[in-house]
């Protein structure tokens, strides 16, 4: 007998949305059945017209613990994730101290996360100047890939790579079949803002900075054979570069973020909207949506990068750059996607299936037999107004404050059990067998 059966007339499955009953046994999906099937189980839930989604996989989250836990932390970040339908996140190697650039730092990170996580958590390693000898050991210890910066990261303990250093890191990562994930902005194209307003900040990080960096990364992929993923694409000018790389058969993928798809420069009222690369003009958004529809951009992830509130005060020249949206990514994207004719299956592909495939996170990314029973009850037609006080991440700062969004997460299940205040998330290891 199964442990649990969940029925929905809007189950979002790999082949589309339809009525179905999903059975769960020992934490995994044991079957996907007709909606009315007779399925004895220890417990059953009938969602009616509430959609049943696979748990989201967010591969771009800055938890900041240890070292800058006052900015966020595993307990608060993973509670926010669960409230937003995210059942798996992969933590970036910065802005924690120490950054995850060698095996000792990975051990410190895992120790900080142990027993604190409401959802499953994996880890990226980092590629920084001088740590090529640490890349293979980190890979063997189970990190999901390696992040590098082509321009200043904003924190001194995680320096950017020069082109030569990047080439060396790519060659090493390619030698063991790893994944490089790249913050692509050309440092020579960036400048200091000439004033404290948003127009000056935006002008200091032009679209050409992204395009030039993406072109350089693609050349290094062609030279080294490494598998590479371009992070947080904000500039529409990059879409054709990425499309050509894919057409040429290069192993290059890319992501964008909810704030680039939904917000625009005119929305930037205060530093809650500041991030790098920046939120651009409204005309920039639709090419990103077309890139998603064409599978040139494959993932939508949050780049949740919070900080202490005092670092978001002041002007756009001096405030910390980072958007807090881990809890809100799903309704933000769904609100805008449905207005453009996209369905829940598309959103599920961008926010669950593709990120799980990118990082090769085992057992995640879809409602399929054998996968972990990570599931989300999502009231896709219900609306709410964003109230920062209702958010679970450490600080109530968000650029979406006061916006009316469509889609409410009602319940999140992790391996078949509703997520509660008791942390039951696991620390994921790329090397573990299932």
XYZ file of C-alpha atoms in Angstrom:
434
model
C 0.000 0.000 0.000
C 1.234 3.500 -0.796
C 1.914 6.033 1.932
C 0.131 8.916 0.221
C -1.988 9.685 -2.819
C -2.455 13.251 -4.069
C -5.126 13.944 -6.682
C -5.418 17.060 -8.795
C -7.376 17.978 -11.880
C -4.348 20.111 -12.833
C -1.323 17.877 -12.360
C 1.664 19.322 -14.234
C 3.452 16.293 -15.686
C 6.403 15.970 -18.092
C 4.002 15.533 -21.024
C 1.604 18.313 -20.045
C -1.136 19.277 -17.624
C -3.984 16.823 -16.955
C -6.043 15.251 -14.148
C -3.996 12.654 -12.304
C -3.414 10.863 -9.034
C 0.172 10.720 -7.829
C 1.107 7.956 -5.393
C 4.020 8.113 -2.972
C 5.898 5.332 -1.224
C 9.022 5.661 0.932
C 9.510 9.275 -0.103
C 9.443 8.677 -3.846
C 6.794 8.822 -6.531
C 5.573 5.257 -6.986
C 3.035 5.934 -9.726
C 1.183 8.499 -11.831
C -2.356 7.220 -12.334
C -5.702 8.275 -13.794
C -7.392 10.808 -11.563
C -10.137 8.448 -10.432
C -8.019 5.331 -9.900
C -8.706 3.269 -6.780
C -5.422 3.542 -4.878
C -5.284 2.295 -1.287
C -2.973 4.499 0.741
C -2.218 5.525 4.275
C -3.326 9.085 3.497
C -4.919 10.891 0.596
C -5.270 14.508 -0.477
C -7.691 15.784 -3.115
C -6.618 19.195 -4.383
C -9.568 19.632 -6.722
C -8.638 22.376 -9.207
C -5.514 23.437 -7.321
C -2.524 22.607 -9.491
C 0.031 19.996 -8.494
C 3.558 20.976 -9.561
C 6.922 19.317 -9.100
C 8.987 21.042 -6.450
C 11.038 23.885 -7.894
C 14.814 23.583 -8.159
C 16.611 26.900 -7.643
C 20.243 26.566 -8.661
C 21.162 30.187 -7.938
C 20.841 31.072 -4.256
C 23.230 32.958 -1.988
C 22.632 31.666 1.544
C 25.657 33.588 2.931
C 26.261 31.226 5.863
C 28.754 30.997 7.527
C 30.502 34.331 7.755
C 27.648 36.594 6.697
C 24.756 34.794 8.381
C 23.375 38.165 9.448
C 22.555 38.618 5.748
C 20.588 35.358 5.445
C 21.334 31.790 6.653
C 20.267 28.213 5.931
C 17.309 28.181 8.326
C 15.699 31.360 7.005
C 16.561 30.810 3.331
C 15.181 27.281 3.238
C 11.991 28.264 5.061
C 11.463 30.962 2.439
C 12.233 28.444 -0.293
C 9.628 25.979 0.963
C 7.022 28.727 1.257
C 7.691 29.558 -2.400
C 7.441 25.967 -3.647
C 11.222 25.455 -3.895
C 12.187 22.005 -2.607
C 15.824 21.982 -3.747
C 18.339 24.795 -3.862
C 22.011 24.892 -4.788
C 23.995 27.372 -2.724
C 26.500 29.673 -4.378
C 30.130 29.585 -3.142
C 30.007 33.250 -2.117
C 29.123 35.426 -0.099
C 29.890 33.074 2.749
C 33.202 33.283 4.585
C 35.140 31.217 3.792
C 33.954 30.918 0.194
C 33.606 27.363 -1.106
C 36.867 27.243 -3.037
C 38.609 24.247 -1.446
C 37.649 21.058 0.424
C 38.163 22.609 3.871
C 35.734 25.441 3.069
C 33.170 22.961 1.739
C 33.377 21.065 5.037
C 32.732 24.301 6.941
C 29.742 25.076 4.717
C 28.241 21.609 5.140
C 28.693 21.772 8.899
C 26.848 25.104 9.031
C 23.954 23.706 6.990
C 23.630 20.338 8.735
C 20.306 20.029 10.544
C 19.174 23.559 9.644
C 17.519 23.094 6.241
C 13.794 22.886 5.522
C 14.472 21.757 1.930
C 17.254 19.839 0.201
C 20.470 21.801 -0.367
C 23.451 21.224 -2.654
C 26.565 23.305 -3.137
C 28.464 24.929 -5.961
C 32.221 25.217 -5.748
C 34.107 28.318 -6.801
C 36.865 28.928 -9.347
C 39.121 31.785 -8.246
C 42.719 32.743 -9.011
C 45.127 30.064 -7.806
C 42.669 27.302 -6.899
C 42.859 25.087 -10.003
C 44.409 22.285 -7.863
C 41.279 22.325 -5.641
C 38.745 21.930 -8.452
C 38.963 18.171 -8.944
C 38.948 17.434 -5.171
C 35.821 19.594 -4.798
C 34.233 17.762 -7.730
C 35.052 14.424 -6.107
C 33.439 15.651 -2.878
C 30.148 16.251 -4.666
C 29.825 19.926 -5.597
C 27.547 20.414 -8.603
C 29.881 22.686 -10.569
C 32.077 25.750 -10.314
C 31.175 29.417 -10.343
C 33.549 32.074 -11.614
C 33.378 35.813 -12.155
C 34.758 37.659 -15.160
C 34.434 40.981 -13.285
C 34.601 42.097 -9.655
C 32.351 39.901 -7.505
C 31.744 42.607 -4.908
C 33.493 40.685 -2.110
C 37.304 40.597 -1.773
C 37.539 36.925 -0.825
C 36.144 35.785 -4.207
C 38.271 37.480 -6.921
C 37.475 37.459 -10.617
C 39.408 35.365 -13.120
C 41.453 36.860 -15.917
C 40.944 35.334 -19.366
C 44.086 33.211 -18.910
C 42.958 32.061 -15.452
C 39.523 31.266 -16.813
C 41.071 29.241 -19.634
C 43.083 27.208 -17.119
C 40.050 26.618 -14.903
C 37.913 25.596 -17.894
C 40.537 23.106 -19.052
C 40.696 21.523 -15.617
C 36.916 21.369 -15.243
C 36.596 19.865 -18.724
C 39.156 17.186 -17.831
C 36.769 15.612 -15.324
C 33.503 16.417 -17.107
C 32.451 19.172 -14.727
C 30.271 22.242 -15.199
C 31.435 25.884 -15.163
C 28.870 28.558 -14.297
C 29.855 32.075 -15.300
C 29.011 35.583 -14.147
C 29.565 37.213 -17.521
C 30.294 40.943 -17.489
C 33.355 42.340 -19.258
C 35.369 44.304 -16.681
C 36.783 46.745 -19.254
C 33.212 47.777 -20.183
C 32.146 48.582 -16.633
C 32.628 51.929 -14.921
C 31.844 53.669 -11.664
C 28.436 55.400 -11.629
C 28.704 59.148 -12.150
C 25.872 59.775 -9.686
C 23.602 58.077 -7.174
C 20.504 57.622 -9.328
C 19.387 54.556 -11.200
C 20.093 55.950 -14.693
C 23.737 56.493 -13.732
C 24.010 52.998 -12.254
C 22.420 51.443 -15.338
C 24.765 53.341 -17.656
C 27.764 52.032 -15.720
C 26.899 48.412 -16.643
C 25.808 48.549 -20.312
C 24.421 45.606 -22.303
C 27.671 45.486 -24.262
C 29.482 44.423 -21.082
C 27.367 41.292 -20.947
C 27.532 40.549 -24.645
C 31.323 40.874 -24.825
C 31.733 38.621 -21.806
C 29.342 35.985 -23.163
C 31.201 36.034 -26.476
C 34.504 35.510 -24.612
C 33.039 32.663 -22.555
C 31.730 30.980 -25.700
C 35.172 31.221 -27.323
C 36.715 29.527 -24.295
C 34.064 26.795 -24.394
C 34.930 26.166 -28.035
C 38.632 26.063 -27.177
C 38.490 23.904 -24.033
C 35.370 21.771 -24.544
C 34.079 22.594 -21.070
C 30.342 22.525 -20.393
C 29.389 26.077 -19.389
C 26.303 27.858 -18.123
C 25.842 31.634 -18.352
C 24.294 33.039 -15.213
C 21.522 35.626 -14.849
C 21.267 36.907 -18.425
C 19.791 40.406 -18.251
C 20.714 41.835 -21.665
C 18.618 40.963 -24.707
C 21.777 41.495 -26.807
C 23.080 38.161 -25.495
C 20.231 36.013 -26.828
C 21.520 35.781 -30.403
C 25.055 34.963 -29.173
C 23.653 32.112 -27.104
C 21.426 30.930 -29.951
C 24.416 30.728 -32.282
C 26.464 28.820 -29.717
C 23.656 26.301 -29.327
C 23.233 26.031 -33.115
C 26.963 25.387 -33.421
C 26.615 22.462 -31.039
C 28.565 24.013 -28.182
C 27.701 22.863 -24.635
C 26.469 26.274 -23.513
C 23.267 26.923 -21.572
C 21.916 30.056 -19.911
C 19.489 31.276 -17.299
C 17.619 34.427 -16.486
C 15.848 35.617 -13.349
C 12.336 36.765 -12.395
C 13.438 40.373 -11.934
C 14.779 40.632 -15.487
C 11.559 39.175 -16.906
C 9.163 41.316 -14.877
C 10.789 44.520 -13.630
C 12.288 47.334 -15.678
C 14.397 50.426 -15.103
C 11.312 52.575 -14.596
C 10.407 50.449 -11.553
C 13.708 51.132 -9.778
C 12.544 53.355 -6.949
C 15.165 52.421 -4.339
C 18.190 50.127 -3.861
C 15.946 47.094 -3.269
C 15.981 47.008 -7.088
C 19.772 47.093 -7.435
C 21.515 43.994 -8.771
C 24.382 43.107 -11.089
C 23.883 42.826 -13.985
C 21.171 45.458 -13.685
C 17.460 45.465 -14.380
C 17.256 47.098 -17.803
C 14.754 49.112 -19.853
C 11.279 47.696 -20.556
C 12.094 46.952 -24.222
C 14.710 44.483 -22.996
C 12.193 42.081 -21.448
C 10.367 40.602 -24.425
C 13.512 39.265 -26.152
C 14.295 37.401 -22.914
C 10.818 35.850 -22.968
C 11.350 34.882 -26.608
C 14.676 33.350 -25.661
C 12.886 31.227 -23.073
C 10.201 30.172 -25.520
C 12.891 29.160 -28.044
C 14.857 27.189 -25.415
C 17.893 29.433 -25.893
C 17.542 30.465 -22.252
C 16.650 27.263 -20.423
C 16.245 28.148 -16.736
C 14.589 30.761 -14.566
C 16.205 30.953 -11.120
C 16.102 33.662 -8.497
C 19.719 34.715 -7.828
C 18.434 35.332 -4.297
C 21.169 37.597 -2.913
C 20.055 39.315 0.280
C 22.047 41.448 2.676
C 21.607 43.313 5.932
C 19.042 46.133 5.467
C 21.550 48.871 6.216
C 23.504 47.823 3.119
C 20.448 48.598 0.990
C 20.190 52.152 2.257
C 21.672 55.139 0.514
C 21.855 55.504 -3.244
C 22.348 53.217 -6.229
C 26.066 53.949 -6.408
C 26.867 52.706 -2.907
C 24.154 50.160 -1.937
C 24.731 46.407 -2.092
C 23.546 44.833 -5.329
C 21.259 41.862 -4.882
C 17.572 40.923 -5.182
C 15.681 38.984 -2.505
C 12.992 36.851 -4.163
C 13.378 33.205 -3.145
C 9.845 32.977 -1.737
C 8.253 34.935 -4.594
C 9.887 33.569 -7.752
C 7.072 31.217 -8.719
C 4.159 33.684 -8.510
C 6.258 36.471 -10.043
C 7.095 34.342 -13.088
C 3.645 32.755 -13.344
C 1.888 36.149 -13.248
C 3.945 37.395 -16.187
C 4.076 34.071 -18.059
C 0.311 33.507 -18.134
C -0.166 37.060 -19.452
C 2.022 36.040 -22.409
C 0.175 32.801 -23.086
C 2.577 30.395 -21.377
C 1.172 27.536 -19.320
C 2.179 25.927 -16.046
C 4.066 23.199 -17.909
C 6.392 25.865 -19.366
C 6.949 27.430 -15.948
C 7.626 23.996 -14.475
C 10.164 23.297 -17.217
C 11.991 26.586 -16.620
C 11.951 26.470 -12.807
C 12.139 22.749 -11.996
C 13.044 20.416 -14.840
C 15.755 22.464 -16.552
C 17.618 23.567 -13.390
C 17.601 19.967 -12.099
C 18.997 18.792 -15.431
C 21.586 21.585 -15.522
C 23.144 20.600 -12.210
C 22.309 16.880 -12.618
C 20.557 16.855 -9.256
C 19.368 13.251 -8.886
C 15.674 12.498 -8.417
C 14.450 16.075 -8.883
C 12.709 18.166 -11.519
C 9.486 16.381 -12.441
C 6.489 14.324 -11.389
C 7.776 10.984 -12.611
C 8.003 7.496 -11.159
C 11.175 7.077 -9.114
C 11.739 10.778 -8.489
C 11.613 12.179 -4.989
C 8.051 13.076 -4.048
C 8.833 16.815 -3.971
C 5.494 18.386 -4.821
C 3.692 21.719 -4.605
C -0.006 22.529 -4.311
C -0.335 25.789 -6.248
C -3.543 27.831 -6.409
C -2.763 29.178 -9.855
C -5.752 31.545 -10.121
C -5.602 33.061 -6.648
C -4.081 36.535 -6.174
C -2.278 38.224 -3.294
C -0.429 41.455 -2.594
C 3.211 41.182 -1.571
C 3.691 42.115 2.064
C 7.362 42.004 3.129
C 6.332 41.119 6.682
C 4.974 37.798 5.385
C 8.304 36.734 3.879
C 10.442 34.123 5.624
C 13.890 35.172 4.476
C 15.858 36.976 7.156
C 15.159 40.578 6.154
C 11.842 41.977 4.819
C 13.345 43.690 1.774
C 11.951 43.023 -1.704
C 11.445 45.018 -4.915
C 8.019 43.378 -5.262
C 6.525 45.091 -2.212
C 2.907 46.103 -2.883
C 2.622 44.187 -6.183
C -0.409 42.029 -6.804
C 0.664 38.590 -7.994
C -1.221 35.537 -9.185
C -0.541 32.103 -7.741
C -0.392 30.996 -4.102
C 1.617 28.077 -2.756
C -0.738 26.158 -0.469
C 1.415 23.150 0.533
C 4.946 21.999 -0.215
C 5.856 18.329 0.200
C 9.466 17.172 0.535
C 9.782 13.457 -0.200
C 6.073 13.037 0.435
C 5.877 14.901 3.736
C 4.528 18.445 4.164
C 7.312 20.872 5.018
C 6.913 22.114 8.586
C 8.967 24.115 11.056
C 11.063 21.007 11.777
C 14.020 20.925 9.347
C 14.001 17.719 7.290
C 16.042 18.811 4.288
C 19.060 16.796 3.219
C 22.472 17.973 2.090
C 22.874 16.777 -1.482
C 26.006 15.296 -2.978
C 26.450 14.985 -6.735
C 28.271 11.680 -6.265
C 25.654 9.911 -4.138
C 23.736 7.018 -5.692
C 19.976 6.688 -5.291
